[in-house]
Amino acid sequence: MAFSTKFIFVTGGVVSSLGKGLASAAIGALLESRGLTITLQKLDPYINVDPGTMNPFQHGEVFVTDDGAETDLDLGHYERFTHAKLGRNNNFTTGKIYDSVITKERRGDYLGGTVQVIPHITDEIKKSILLVAKGVDVVIVEVGGTIGDIESLPFQEAIRQFKSDVGKENVLYVHLTLVPYIAAAGEVKTKPTQHSVKELRSIGIQPDIFLCRTDRFLSKEIKAKIGLFCNVDLDQVITAKDVETIYEVPLVFHQEHLDDKIVELLNIWTRAPKLDEWERIVEKVKNPGFSVNIAIVGKYIHLRESYKSLNEALCHGGIANDCKVNLDFVDSETIDESSCHQRLEAADGILVPGGFGARGIEGKMNAIAFARKEKIPFFGICLGMQVGVVEYARNVAGMEWAHSAEFDEATPFPVIYLMREWFDYKSQRVQKRDTTSDKGGTMRLGAYPCVLKKDSLSYRAYGKKEISERHRHRYEFNNAFKEKLEQAGLIMSGTSPDGHLVEIVEIADHPWFLGCQFHPEFKSRPMNPHPLFVSFIAAALAYKNKRAAG
Ligand code: GLN
């Protein structure tokens, strides 16, 4: 088989959290800026079939793609940095690979053979990589975990074999490593990199390019030393310097000639890179004209990774308004009616993000009531919208004890509930679910169409009538209470095309109060900021100015 597609494998050494996902995304951005078409894939060594059921405290955000896959948060970086269209084939875990091998084994596909890691698991991994290779110039595959981990070995073996399968001229190995500065010695240290490469070589992989994560630009001497020990030329050693904003990563890599080296080694002819848009974004992030404070009232505030896409979308909304967005993470469990005012006083906008479970719900409700009454811009996302509806039902529409059935099954007013049957636009079938449904597979997931009401805040923000947004939730707005809530002033400004699923709610006598059942943060890009975030930050800025004017 002849291959025209090129493959770049990105591995990581020494320690985790060096930013392999961002590095892979930045490589994608640079190659796109040279006119190449690319895609990205993440291989995750853990046994979970997907991150959908993993705790955000442990694993960070679950990123959702248009096709409804629950994926690793690195796919969020890939989508924000590039134009790659990602879906379920762009993220494979050990669990997913074994799942399909075991299914085949049970079906008898291996004809009685002994099923082993090599070749059966490694073959399945290689097949999964090829699934995304169609129609693109370059596939960038990020291998999760750190070299030396037991659990990532089958993936490493598979990418080693891959080179002889597709031809050595089509494969490049990039290794991200740590080059720490040791203050006591007054110098950077290359030993951890040497050890990490020794590990890689012992499994048969010689990296072609080293990305050295460090706090300063590496001198020629240091690069030469790494080159000597690790068997590459000096210009194959790239400084991956710490940056002020993640959107600077492609620029720093380019300054170090990473993209030149990649196209040279892979023997690809491209145009010169066009990076002016990246420069504009970085300039805007670094030198904003204004600033606003946004309070994020949620449960997972101790691990910022849990709200990755949300933080980025707020930053994008800021870029569009020439505005720095200061994020104040507020633990919803600490907000009661009396502390609300003091804790949220400095906020120019209040946002309640998505979430699962009852913890901190009353605090979120207090924060929403505060935003509603004080006319502070409020943005409720998924759970944030649902709690907003509950708050409105209780405190404005007179439905005492109203709640979401997720938290109180016996409530007399289940304004948010588990819809037993609904028409699914994606499968074009009626879907059913109940309280006994499987946790891994009963959510409304991925892109769904939504129609906006003319003259609504949403319509003004989007500037069009039909939109598509990504979902990840079980519970829905209960139409039995629609009329009563409408009479009390709640506007259902976005619904599914058949009008059955309420997707956006607003209130009229408020400068900016909007809750959406979907997650708009997944579709925001630095160069194409999401309209709701642009509009929310503009409202926060207006609120701040109005307050300053007294
Ligand atoms: N827990 C709510 C539901 O399942 C909201 C989920 C979310 O915010 N993503 O419907």
Coordinates of C-alpha atoms and ligand atoms in Angstrom, one line a residue:
M1 CA 0.0 0.0 0.0
A2 CA 1.4 3.4 -0.9
F3 CA 1.0 6.2 1.5
S4 CA 0.8 9.9 0.8
T5 CA -0.3 10.8 4.3
K6 CA 2.4 11.7 6.8
F7 CA 2.2 10.8 10.5
I8 CA 3.7 12.7 13.5
F9 CA 3.7 10.9 16.8
V10 CA 4.1 13.0 19.9
T11 CA 5.3 11.3 23.1
G12 CA 6.1 12.7 26.5
G13 CA 8.9 12.0 28.9
V14 CA 10.1 12.7 32.4
V15 CA 6.9 14.0 34.0
S16 CA 3.3 14.4 33.0
S17 CA 1.6 17.8 32.5
L18 CA 4.3 19.2 30.2
G19 CA 1.6 20.3 27.7
K20 CA 1.7 17.5 25.2
G21 CA -1.8 18.3 24.1
L22 CA -1.0 21.9 23.5
A23 CA 2.2 21.1 21.8
S24 CA 0.4 18.7 19.4
A25 CA -2.3 21.3 18.8
A26 CA 0.3 24.0 18.1
I27 CA 2.1 21.7 15.6
G28 CA -1.3 21.3 13.9
A29 CA -1.8 25.1 13.8
L30 CA 1.6 25.6 12.3
L31 CA 1.1 23.0 9.6
E32 CA -2.3 24.5 8.7
S33 CA -0.7 27.9 8.5
R34 CA 1.5 26.5 5.8
G35 CA -1.6 25.3 3.8
L36 CA -1.6 21.7 4.9
T37 CA -4.7 19.8 5.9
I38 CA -4.3 18.0 9.2
T39 CA -6.1 16.0 11.8
L40 CA -5.2 15.1 15.4
Q41 CA -5.8 12.0 17.4
K42 CA -5.3 11.2 21.1
L43 CA -4.4 7.7 22.3
D44 CA -5.1 7.4 26.0
P45 CA -3.5 4.5 28.1
Y46 CA -6.3 4.3 30.7
I47 CA -8.7 1.4 30.8
N48 CA -12.0 3.4 30.8
V49 CA -13.7 3.0 27.4
D50 CA -14.1 6.8 27.3
P51 CA -13.7 9.6 29.9
G52 CA -17.5 10.1 30.1
T53 CA -17.9 8.5 33.5
M54 CA -14.6 9.8 34.9
N55 CA -14.7 12.3 37.8
P56 CA -13.8 15.9 36.6
F57 CA -11.9 16.3 39.9
Q58 CA -9.5 13.6 38.7
H59 CA -9.5 13.8 35.0
G60 CA -10.6 17.4 34.2
E61 CA -13.2 18.3 31.6
V62 CA -14.9 15.8 29.3
F63 CA -14.9 17.4 25.9
V64 CA -17.8 16.6 23.6
T65 CA -17.6 16.5 19.8
D66 CA -20.3 17.1 17.3
D67 CA -20.9 13.4 16.8
G68 CA -21.5 13.0 20.5
A69 CA -18.3 11.4 21.6
E70 CA -17.2 12.1 25.2
T71 CA -13.5 12.6 24.8
D72 CA -10.3 13.7 26.5
L73 CA -9.9 17.5 27.0
D74 CA -6.9 17.6 24.7
L75 CA -9.4 17.3 21.8
G76 CA -10.6 20.7 23.0
H77 CA -7.1 22.1 22.4
Y78 CA -7.0 20.5 19.0
E79 CA -10.3 22.0 17.9
R80 CA -9.4 25.5 19.3
F81 CA -6.1 25.6 17.6
T82 CA -7.0 24.0 14.2
H83 CA -9.8 23.5 11.8
A84 CA -9.7 19.7 12.2
K85 CA -13.2 18.2 12.4
L86 CA -13.0 15.7 15.3
G87 CA -15.2 12.9 16.4
R88 CA -15.2 9.6 18.1
N89 CA -12.3 8.2 16.0
N90 CA -10.0 10.9 17.2
N91 CA -9.7 9.5 20.7
F92 CA -8.9 5.9 21.6
T93 CA -8.3 4.5 25.0
T94 CA -6.8 1.2 26.1
G95 CA -10.4 0.3 27.2
K96 CA -11.8 1.0 23.7
I97 CA -9.1 -1.0 22.0
Y98 CA -9.5 -4.0 24.2
D99 CA -13.2 -3.7 24.0
S100 CA -13.2 -4.2 20.2
V101 CA -10.5 -6.9 20.3
I102 CA -12.5 -8.9 23.0
T103 CA -15.7 -8.4 21.0
K104 CA -14.0 -9.9 17.9
E105 CA -12.6 -12.7 20.0
R106 CA -16.0 -13.6 21.4
R107 CA -17.4 -13.5 17.8
G108 CA -14.8 -16.0 16.8
D109 CA -13.1 -13.6 14.4
Y110 CA -9.6 -14.9 15.4
L111 CA -10.5 -18.5 14.4
G112 CA -9.3 -20.1 17.6
G113 CA -5.9 -18.4 17.6
T114 CA -4.4 -17.2 20.9
V115 CA -5.2 -13.5 21.2
Q116 CA -2.2 -11.5 22.4
V117 CA -1.0 -7.9 23.0
I118 CA 1.3 -8.3 20.0
P119 CA 0.0 -8.6 17.3
H120 CA -3.8 -8.3 18.1
I121 CA -3.8 -5.3 20.4
T122 CA -1.1 -3.5 18.4
D123 CA -2.8 -4.2 15.1
E124 CA -6.1 -2.8 16.5
I125 CA -4.2 0.4 17.6
K126 CA -2.6 0.8 14.2
K127 CA -6.0 0.3 12.5
S128 CA -7.5 3.0 14.7
I129 CA -4.8 5.4 13.7
L130 CA -5.5 4.7 10.0
L131 CA -9.2 5.5 10.6
V132 CA -8.5 9.2 10.7
A133 CA -5.9 9.3 7.9
K134 CA -8.2 9.6 5.0
G135 CA -8.2 12.9 3.1
V136 CA -5.6 14.8 5.2
D137 CA -1.9 15.6 4.5
V138 CA -0.7 15.0 8.1
V139 CA -2.1 13.1 11.1
I140 CA -0.7 14.2 14.4
V141 CA -1.1 11.4 17.0
E142 CA -0.6 12.3 20.7
V143 CA 0.3 9.3 22.9
G144 CA -1.0 9.9 26.4
G145 CA 1.0 9.1 29.5
T146 CA 4.8 9.2 30.0
I147 CA 7.5 7.0 28.5
G148 CA 8.3 4.3 31.0
D149 CA 4.6 3.8 32.1
I150 CA 3.6 0.1 31.9
E151 CA 0.2 0.9 30.6
S152 CA 1.3 2.9 27.5
L153 CA 3.7 0.2 26.2
P154 CA 1.2 -1.3 23.7
F155 CA 0.7 2.1 22.2
Q156 CA 4.4 2.8 22.0
E157 CA 5.0 -0.6 20.4
A158 CA 2.2 0.1 17.9
I159 CA 3.7 3.4 16.8
R160 CA 7.1 1.8 16.5
Q161 CA 5.8 -0.8 14.1
F162 CA 3.8 1.9 12.3
K163 CA 6.9 3.3 10.7
S164 CA 7.8 0.1 8.8
D165 CA 4.2 -0.3 7.8
V166 CA 3.8 3.0 6.1
G167 CA 7.4 3.8 5.2
K168 CA 10.0 5.6 7.2
E169 CA 9.8 8.7 5.0
N170 CA 6.2 9.1 6.2
V171 CA 6.7 9.1 10.0
L172 CA 8.2 11.5 12.5
Y173 CA 8.6 11.0 16.2
V174 CA 8.4 14.1 18.4
H175 CA 9.4 13.8 22.0
L176 CA 8.4 16.4 24.6
T177 CA 10.7 16.5 27.6
L178 CA 11.6 18.6 30.6
V179 CA 14.8 20.6 30.8
P180 CA 14.7 22.1 34.3
Y181 CA 16.7 25.1 35.5
I182 CA 18.3 24.3 38.8
A183 CA 18.8 27.5 40.6
A184 CA 21.5 26.2 43.0
A185 CA 23.7 25.2 40.1
G186 CA 22.7 28.2 38.0
E187 CA 22.1 26.0 34.9
V188 CA 19.6 23.9 33.0
K189 CA 19.9 20.1 33.2
T190 CA 19.7 17.7 30.3
K191 CA 20.0 14.4 32.3
P192 CA 16.2 13.8 32.6
T193 CA 16.0 14.1 28.8
Q194 CA 18.8 11.7 28.3
H195 CA 17.1 9.1 30.5
S196 CA 13.8 9.5 28.8
V197 CA 15.4 8.9 25.4
K198 CA 17.2 5.9 26.7
E199 CA 13.8 4.5 27.6
L200 CA 12.4 5.3 24.2
R201 CA 15.3 3.8 22.4
S202 CA 15.0 0.6 24.5
I203 CA 11.6 0.1 22.9
G204 CA 13.0 0.9 19.4
I205 CA 11.9 4.5 18.9
Q206 CA 14.5 7.1 18.1
P207 CA 12.9 10.6 18.3
D208 CA 13.5 12.9 15.4
I209 CA 12.6 16.1 17.2
F210 CA 12.9 17.1 20.8
L211 CA 10.6 19.7 22.3
C212 CA 12.3 20.8 25.5
R213 CA 9.9 22.4 28.0
T214 CA 11.9 25.0 29.9
D215 CA 11.6 28.5 31.3
R216 CA 14.3 30.0 29.1
F217 CA 15.5 29.8 25.5
L218 CA 18.2 27.0 25.3
S219 CA 21.6 28.0 24.2
K220 CA 23.4 26.5 21.3
E221 CA 25.7 24.6 23.7
I222 CA 22.8 23.0 25.6
K223 CA 21.1 22.1 22.3
A224 CA 24.3 20.5 21.0
K225 CA 24.7 18.6 24.2
I226 CA 21.1 17.2 24.0
G227 CA 21.7 16.4 20.3
L228 CA 24.9 14.5 21.1
F229 CA 23.4 12.4 23.9
C230 CA 20.1 11.9 22.1
N231 CA 21.5 11.3 18.6
V232 CA 20.0 14.2 16.6
D233 CA 21.3 17.4 15.1
L234 CA 21.3 20.6 17.0
D235 CA 18.4 22.1 15.0
Q236 CA 16.2 19.1 15.9
V237 CA 16.3 20.3 19.5
I238 CA 13.5 22.9 20.0
T239 CA 13.0 25.2 23.0
A240 CA 9.4 24.8 24.2
K241 CA 9.6 27.9 26.4
D242 CA 6.9 28.7 29.1
V243 CA 4.6 31.3 27.7
E244 CA 2.2 33.9 29.1
T245 CA -0.8 32.7 27.0
I246 CA -1.3 29.3 25.4
Y247 CA -2.0 31.0 22.1
E248 CA 1.7 32.0 22.0
V249 CA 2.8 28.4 21.7
P250 CA 2.6 28.2 17.9
L251 CA 4.6 31.5 17.6
V252 CA 7.4 30.3 20.0
F253 CA 7.6 27.0 18.1
H254 CA 7.8 28.9 14.8
Q255 CA 10.5 31.2 16.2
E256 CA 12.5 28.0 16.9
H257 CA 11.9 26.8 13.3
L258 CA 9.9 23.7 14.4
D259 CA 7.6 23.8 11.4
D260 CA 10.5 24.3 9.0
K261 CA 12.2 21.2 10.5
I262 CA 9.0 19.1 10.4
V263 CA 8.3 19.8 6.7
E264 CA 12.0 19.3 5.9
L265 CA 12.2 15.9 7.6
L266 CA 8.9 14.7 6.2
N267 CA 9.9 16.0 2.8
I268 CA 6.7 18.1 2.3
W269 CA 6.7 21.2 0.1
T270 CA 4.5 23.9 1.5
R271 CA 4.0 27.7 1.3
A272 CA 5.6 29.9 3.9
P273 CA 3.5 30.1 7.1
K274 CA 0.9 32.8 7.7
L275 CA 0.8 33.6 11.3
D276 CA -0.6 37.1 11.5
E277 CA -3.9 35.9 13.0
W278 CA -2.0 34.2 15.8
E279 CA 0.0 37.3 16.4
R280 CA -3.2 39.4 16.6
I281 CA -4.7 37.0 19.2
V282 CA -1.6 37.1 21.3
E283 CA -1.3 40.9 21.1
K284 CA -5.0 41.2 22.2
V285 CA -4.6 38.8 25.1
K286 CA -1.4 40.5 26.3
N287 CA -2.5 44.1 25.9
P288 CA -6.3 44.4 26.5
G289 CA -7.9 47.8 26.7
F290 CA -10.5 46.9 29.4
S291 CA -11.1 44.2 32.0
V292 CA -14.1 42.6 33.7
N293 CA -14.5 40.2 36.6
I294 CA -16.6 37.1 36.1
A295 CA -17.6 35.0 39.0
I296 CA -17.9 31.3 38.2
V297 CA -20.1 29.7 40.8
G298 CA -19.5 25.9 40.6
K299 CA -18.4 22.7 42.3
Y300 CA -15.2 21.8 40.5
I301 CA -13.4 25.0 41.3
H302 CA -10.3 23.4 42.8
L303 CA -9.2 21.8 39.5
R304 CA -9.1 24.5 36.8
E305 CA -8.8 21.7 34.2
S306 CA -12.5 20.8 34.9
Y307 CA -13.7 24.0 33.2
K308 CA -11.0 24.2 30.5
S309 CA -13.2 25.0 27.5
L310 CA -15.3 27.4 29.6
N311 CA -12.2 29.3 30.7
E312 CA -11.0 29.5 27.1
A313 CA -14.4 30.6 25.7
L314 CA -14.5 33.4 28.3
C315 CA -11.1 34.5 27.2
H316 CA -12.3 34.4 23.5
G317 CA -15.3 36.6 24.5
G318 CA -12.8 38.9 26.0
I319 CA -10.6 39.0 22.9
A320 CA -13.6 40.1 20.9
N321 CA -14.3 42.9 23.3
D322 CA -10.7 44.0 23.8
C323 CA -11.1 43.0 27.3
K324 CA -9.2 40.9 29.9
V325 CA -11.6 38.5 31.7
N326 CA -10.6 37.9 35.3
L327 CA -12.1 34.6 36.6
D328 CA -13.1 34.4 40.2
F329 CA -13.9 30.7 41.0
V330 CA -16.5 30.6 43.8
D331 CA -17.3 27.4 45.6
S332 CA -21.1 27.1 45.4
E333 CA -21.1 25.2 48.7
T334 CA -20.0 28.4 50.5
I335 CA -22.7 30.7 49.1
D336 CA -25.7 31.2 51.3
E337 CA -28.3 33.9 51.1
S338 CA -26.5 36.2 53.5
S339 CA -22.9 35.7 52.2
C340 CA -24.0 36.1 48.5
H341 CA -23.8 39.9 48.4
Q342 CA -20.4 40.1 49.9
R343 CA -18.9 37.3 47.9
L344 CA -20.3 38.3 44.6
E345 CA -20.1 42.1 45.0
A346 CA -17.1 42.5 42.7
A347 CA -18.5 40.5 39.9
D348 CA -19.5 42.2 36.6
G349 CA -21.0 39.0 35.4
I350 CA -22.0 35.7 37.1
L351 CA -21.8 32.3 35.4
V352 CA -23.1 29.0 36.7
P353 CA -21.5 26.2 34.6
G354 CA -22.6 22.6 33.9
G355 CA -22.3 19.9 36.5
F356 CA -23.7 16.7 38.0
G357 CA -24.9 15.9 41.5
A358 CA -26.7 17.8 44.3
R359 CA -23.8 19.3 46.1
G360 CA -23.8 23.1 46.1
I361 CA -27.1 23.4 44.3
E362 CA -28.6 25.8 46.9
G363 CA -25.6 28.0 46.6
K364 CA -25.9 28.2 42.8
M365 CA -29.6 29.1 43.3
N366 CA -28.7 31.9 45.7
A367 CA -26.1 33.3 43.2
I368 CA -28.7 33.2 40.4
A369 CA -31.3 34.9 42.5
F370 CA -28.8 37.6 43.4
A371 CA -27.9 38.1 39.7
R372 CA -31.5 38.3 38.7
K373 CA -32.5 40.8 41.4
E374 CA -29.4 43.0 41.1
K375 CA -29.6 42.9 37.3
I376 CA -26.0 41.6 37.0
P377 CA -25.4 39.8 33.7
F378 CA -26.1 36.1 34.2
F379 CA -25.1 33.1 32.1
G380 CA -26.3 29.6 33.0
I381 CA -24.9 26.7 31.1
C382 CA -26.6 23.3 31.2
L383 CA -27.0 22.6 34.9
G384 CA -26.7 26.4 35.3
M385 CA -29.7 26.9 33.1
Q386 CA -31.7 24.2 34.9
V387 CA -31.0 25.7 38.3
G388 CA -32.0 29.1 36.8
V389 CA -35.3 27.7 35.8
V390 CA -35.9 26.2 39.2
E391 CA -35.0 29.6 40.9
Y392 CA -37.4 31.4 38.6
A393 CA -40.2 28.9 39.2
R394 CA -39.7 29.1 43.0
N395 CA -39.2 32.8 43.5
V396 CA -41.0 34.5 40.6
A397 CA -43.7 32.0 39.4
G398 CA -44.8 31.1 42.9
M399 CA -44.0 27.3 42.6
E400 CA -42.8 26.7 46.1
W401 CA -40.5 23.6 46.4
A402 CA -40.0 23.5 42.6
H403 CA -36.9 21.5 41.7
S404 CA -35.1 19.4 39.2
A405 CA -36.1 15.8 39.5
E406 CA -32.4 15.0 39.5
F407 CA -32.2 16.4 43.1
D408 CA -35.8 15.9 44.4
E409 CA -37.9 13.2 42.9
A410 CA -40.9 14.1 45.1
T411 CA -41.1 17.8 44.2
P412 CA -44.6 19.0 43.4
F413 CA -43.1 21.1 40.5
P414 CA -40.5 19.1 38.6
V415 CA -39.7 21.9 36.2
I416 CA -36.6 19.9 35.1
Y417 CA -37.2 16.2 34.7
L418 CA -36.2 13.1 32.9
M419 CA -38.0 13.1 29.6
R420 CA -39.1 9.5 29.0
E421 CA -39.5 9.9 25.2
W422 CA -38.1 12.4 22.8
F423 CA -37.4 12.6 19.1
D424 CA -33.7 12.4 18.5
Y425 CA -32.7 14.4 15.4
K426 CA -29.4 12.7 15.2
S427 CA -30.6 9.1 14.9
Q428 CA -34.0 10.3 13.5
R429 CA -35.7 8.0 16.0
V430 CA -37.7 8.3 19.2
Q431 CA -35.3 7.8 22.2
K432 CA -36.4 6.5 25.6
R433 CA -34.9 6.7 29.0
D434 CA -35.8 6.3 32.6
T435 CA -34.1 6.4 36.0
T436 CA -32.7 2.8 35.6
S437 CA -31.0 3.6 32.3
D438 CA -27.3 3.0 32.1
K439 CA -25.1 5.9 33.3
G440 CA -22.7 5.6 30.4
G441 CA -25.3 5.8 27.6
T442 CA -28.4 7.7 28.3
M443 CA -27.4 11.3 27.9
R444 CA -28.3 13.6 25.1
L445 CA -24.9 14.0 23.6
G446 CA -23.4 16.0 20.7
A447 CA -24.8 18.5 18.2
Y448 CA -28.5 19.2 18.0
P449 CA -30.2 21.9 16.0
C450 CA -32.0 24.8 17.7
V451 CA -34.3 27.5 16.4
L452 CA -34.2 30.9 17.9
K453 CA -37.1 33.3 18.6
K454 CA -36.9 36.6 16.7
D455 CA -36.2 39.6 18.8
S456 CA -34.6 37.6 21.6
L457 CA -31.3 38.2 23.2
S458 CA -30.0 34.9 21.7
Y459 CA -31.1 35.9 18.2
R460 CA -29.4 39.2 18.5
A461 CA -26.2 37.5 19.7
Y462 CA -26.1 34.8 17.0
G463 CA -27.5 37.0 14.3
K464 CA -29.3 34.0 12.7
K465 CA -32.3 31.9 13.4
E466 CA -30.9 28.3 13.2
I467 CA -28.0 27.2 15.2
S468 CA -26.4 23.9 16.2
E469 CA -24.8 23.3 19.6
R470 CA -23.4 20.4 21.6
H471 CA -25.1 18.8 24.5
R472 CA -24.2 16.5 27.4
H473 CA -27.0 16.0 29.9
R474 CA -29.8 13.7 31.0
Y475 CA -32.5 16.1 32.3
E476 CA -34.6 18.4 30.3
F477 CA -37.0 21.4 30.7
N478 CA -40.5 20.1 31.5
N479 CA -43.1 21.4 29.1
A480 CA -45.9 20.8 31.6
F481 CA -44.7 24.1 33.3
K482 CA -44.0 26.0 30.1
E483 CA -47.2 28.1 30.1
K484 CA -47.0 29.0 33.8
L485 CA -43.4 30.0 33.5
E486 CA -44.0 32.0 30.4
Q487 CA -46.8 33.9 32.1
A488 CA -44.4 34.7 34.9
G489 CA -42.0 36.3 32.4
L490 CA -39.6 33.4 31.4
I491 CA -38.9 33.4 27.6
M492 CA -38.2 30.2 25.9
S493 CA -36.0 31.8 23.2
G494 CA -34.5 28.6 21.7
T495 CA -36.1 25.2 21.1
S496 CA -35.6 22.1 19.0
P497 CA -37.1 22.6 15.5
D498 CA -40.3 20.7 16.6
G499 CA -40.6 23.0 19.6
H500 CA -40.4 20.1 22.1
L501 CA -37.0 20.5 23.7
V502 CA -36.4 23.9 25.4
E503 CA -32.8 24.8 24.7
I504 CA -32.5 28.5 25.8
V505 CA -34.4 30.5 28.4
E506 CA -34.1 34.3 29.0
I507 CA -35.9 36.9 31.1
A508 CA -37.1 40.1 29.6
D509 CA -36.7 42.8 32.2
H510 CA -33.0 42.2 32.7
P511 CA -30.0 43.5 30.8
W512 CA -28.5 40.0 30.2
F513 CA -30.0 36.8 31.7
L514 CA -29.7 33.7 29.7
G515 CA -29.5 30.0 30.3
C516 CA -28.8 27.4 27.7
Q517 CA -29.2 23.6 27.9
F518 CA -26.2 23.0 25.6
H519 CA -22.5 23.7 26.2
P520 CA -21.5 26.7 23.9
E521 CA -18.0 26.7 25.3
F522 CA -17.1 23.6 23.2
K523 CA -17.5 25.5 19.9
S524 CA -15.6 28.7 20.8
R525 CA -12.3 29.4 19.1
P526 CA -9.8 32.3 19.6
M527 CA -10.3 33.4 16.0
N528 CA -14.0 32.6 16.0
P529 CA -15.3 33.4 19.5
H530 CA -18.7 32.0 20.4
P531 CA -21.5 34.7 20.0
L532 CA -23.0 34.0 23.4
F533 CA -19.6 34.6 25.1
V534 CA -19.0 37.7 23.1
S535 CA -22.4 39.1 24.0
F536 CA -22.0 38.1 27.7
I537 CA -18.6 39.8 28.1
A538 CA -20.0 42.9 26.3
A539 CA -22.9 43.0 28.8
A540 CA -20.5 42.5 31.8
L541 CA -18.4 45.4 30.4
A542 CA -21.5 47.6 30.1
Y543 CA -22.6 46.7 33.6
K544 CA -19.2 47.6 35.0
N545 CA -19.2 51.0 33.2
K546 CA -22.7 51.7 34.3
R547 CA -21.8 50.8 37.9
A548 CA -18.7 53.0 37.8
A549 CA -20.8 55.9 36.5
G550 CA -23.0 55.4 39.6
Ligands
GLN1 N1 -26.9 17.2 35.7 C1 -27.6 17.8 34.6 C2 -28.2 16.7 33.7 O1 -27.8 15.6 33.6 C3 -26.8 18.8 33.9 C4 -25.6 18.2 33.2 C5 -24.6 19.2 32.7 O2 -24.6 20.4 33.3 N2 -23.7 18.9 31.8 O3 -29.1 17.0 32.9

